[in-house]
Each structure stands twice: as structure tokens, then as C-alpha cells.
Steps between C-alpha positions, in 0.01 A plus 500: 500500500504282186818487296624342180872437532776385272776333699843388389720352770862421416673261737875539464689178564807323373306268265377586153148360545243666725217259417452383859496854634245611239281200585521585872403864436215405268366250754491767771307734268251226403439416867368854556186394313537804274490475120860443385646493147857383449670641190848490352643792697298497821157448647178699513280481808171667589385542859497709810814712536585359844468141373725565199765683703496230769552235230802688365643517852443124546672428168812685613493325839462155339768562239746596772394204714576272203851637450460798268743760628354792305160565339388805306134581430362725233136579581255708300168577673184639351198613699180653365215683665302592186397144403559136577752313290636146504769286342226296331341809343835625378593167345162466329527860379823413322325222311676217680331235710515575870745301713363307795 
């Protein structure tokens, strides 16, 4: 089943910067081969539901393996059966150039 997801993962650590953790999470999402759009408060990804959910699981595993004691994910999933939809079409619809 195809899904468009908005993912926000919050690694809780003692430091004030989470740049490295965000980069790690984004890299895992990009390696799925699915279209991915990073934005200021999270990431959008389009792909098969199992692939997206597996990537979220891997992000949590990797964050913990790299010393993050606690990680919280906020995930919004959208599936459609009445038509096909994509991140590219949505971005173009809003009059902005599509991200690659």
C-alpha cells in the first residue's frame, strides 16, 4: 500500500543541538530510495507503507545505538484508494518547484 507520511522524530539528549541525529535520520530515509522532502519541522516521505515504517524503526534503532537515550516520533500517514498522488504533484500544485 502506498503512503505519504510526515515524520518528526525528536531525539532527547543532554545537548542543545540535534543536528547529527537529524542528519542520521534523514540519511536513513533517503537510503530507502523513496522521494523525501526535509522541511523545518520534519520530513515528508512517499513510498510503500512497510518501507516507511521499517525506516522509522531503523531510525530509532540507530539513534539509540549512537547514544540517544530517548526518541519520540510523531507520524502522520495518508493512504488513498481513489487516485494516485505524489509529493511531486502536491508540491507542483502549490505553485512551488518540486524538491528532488
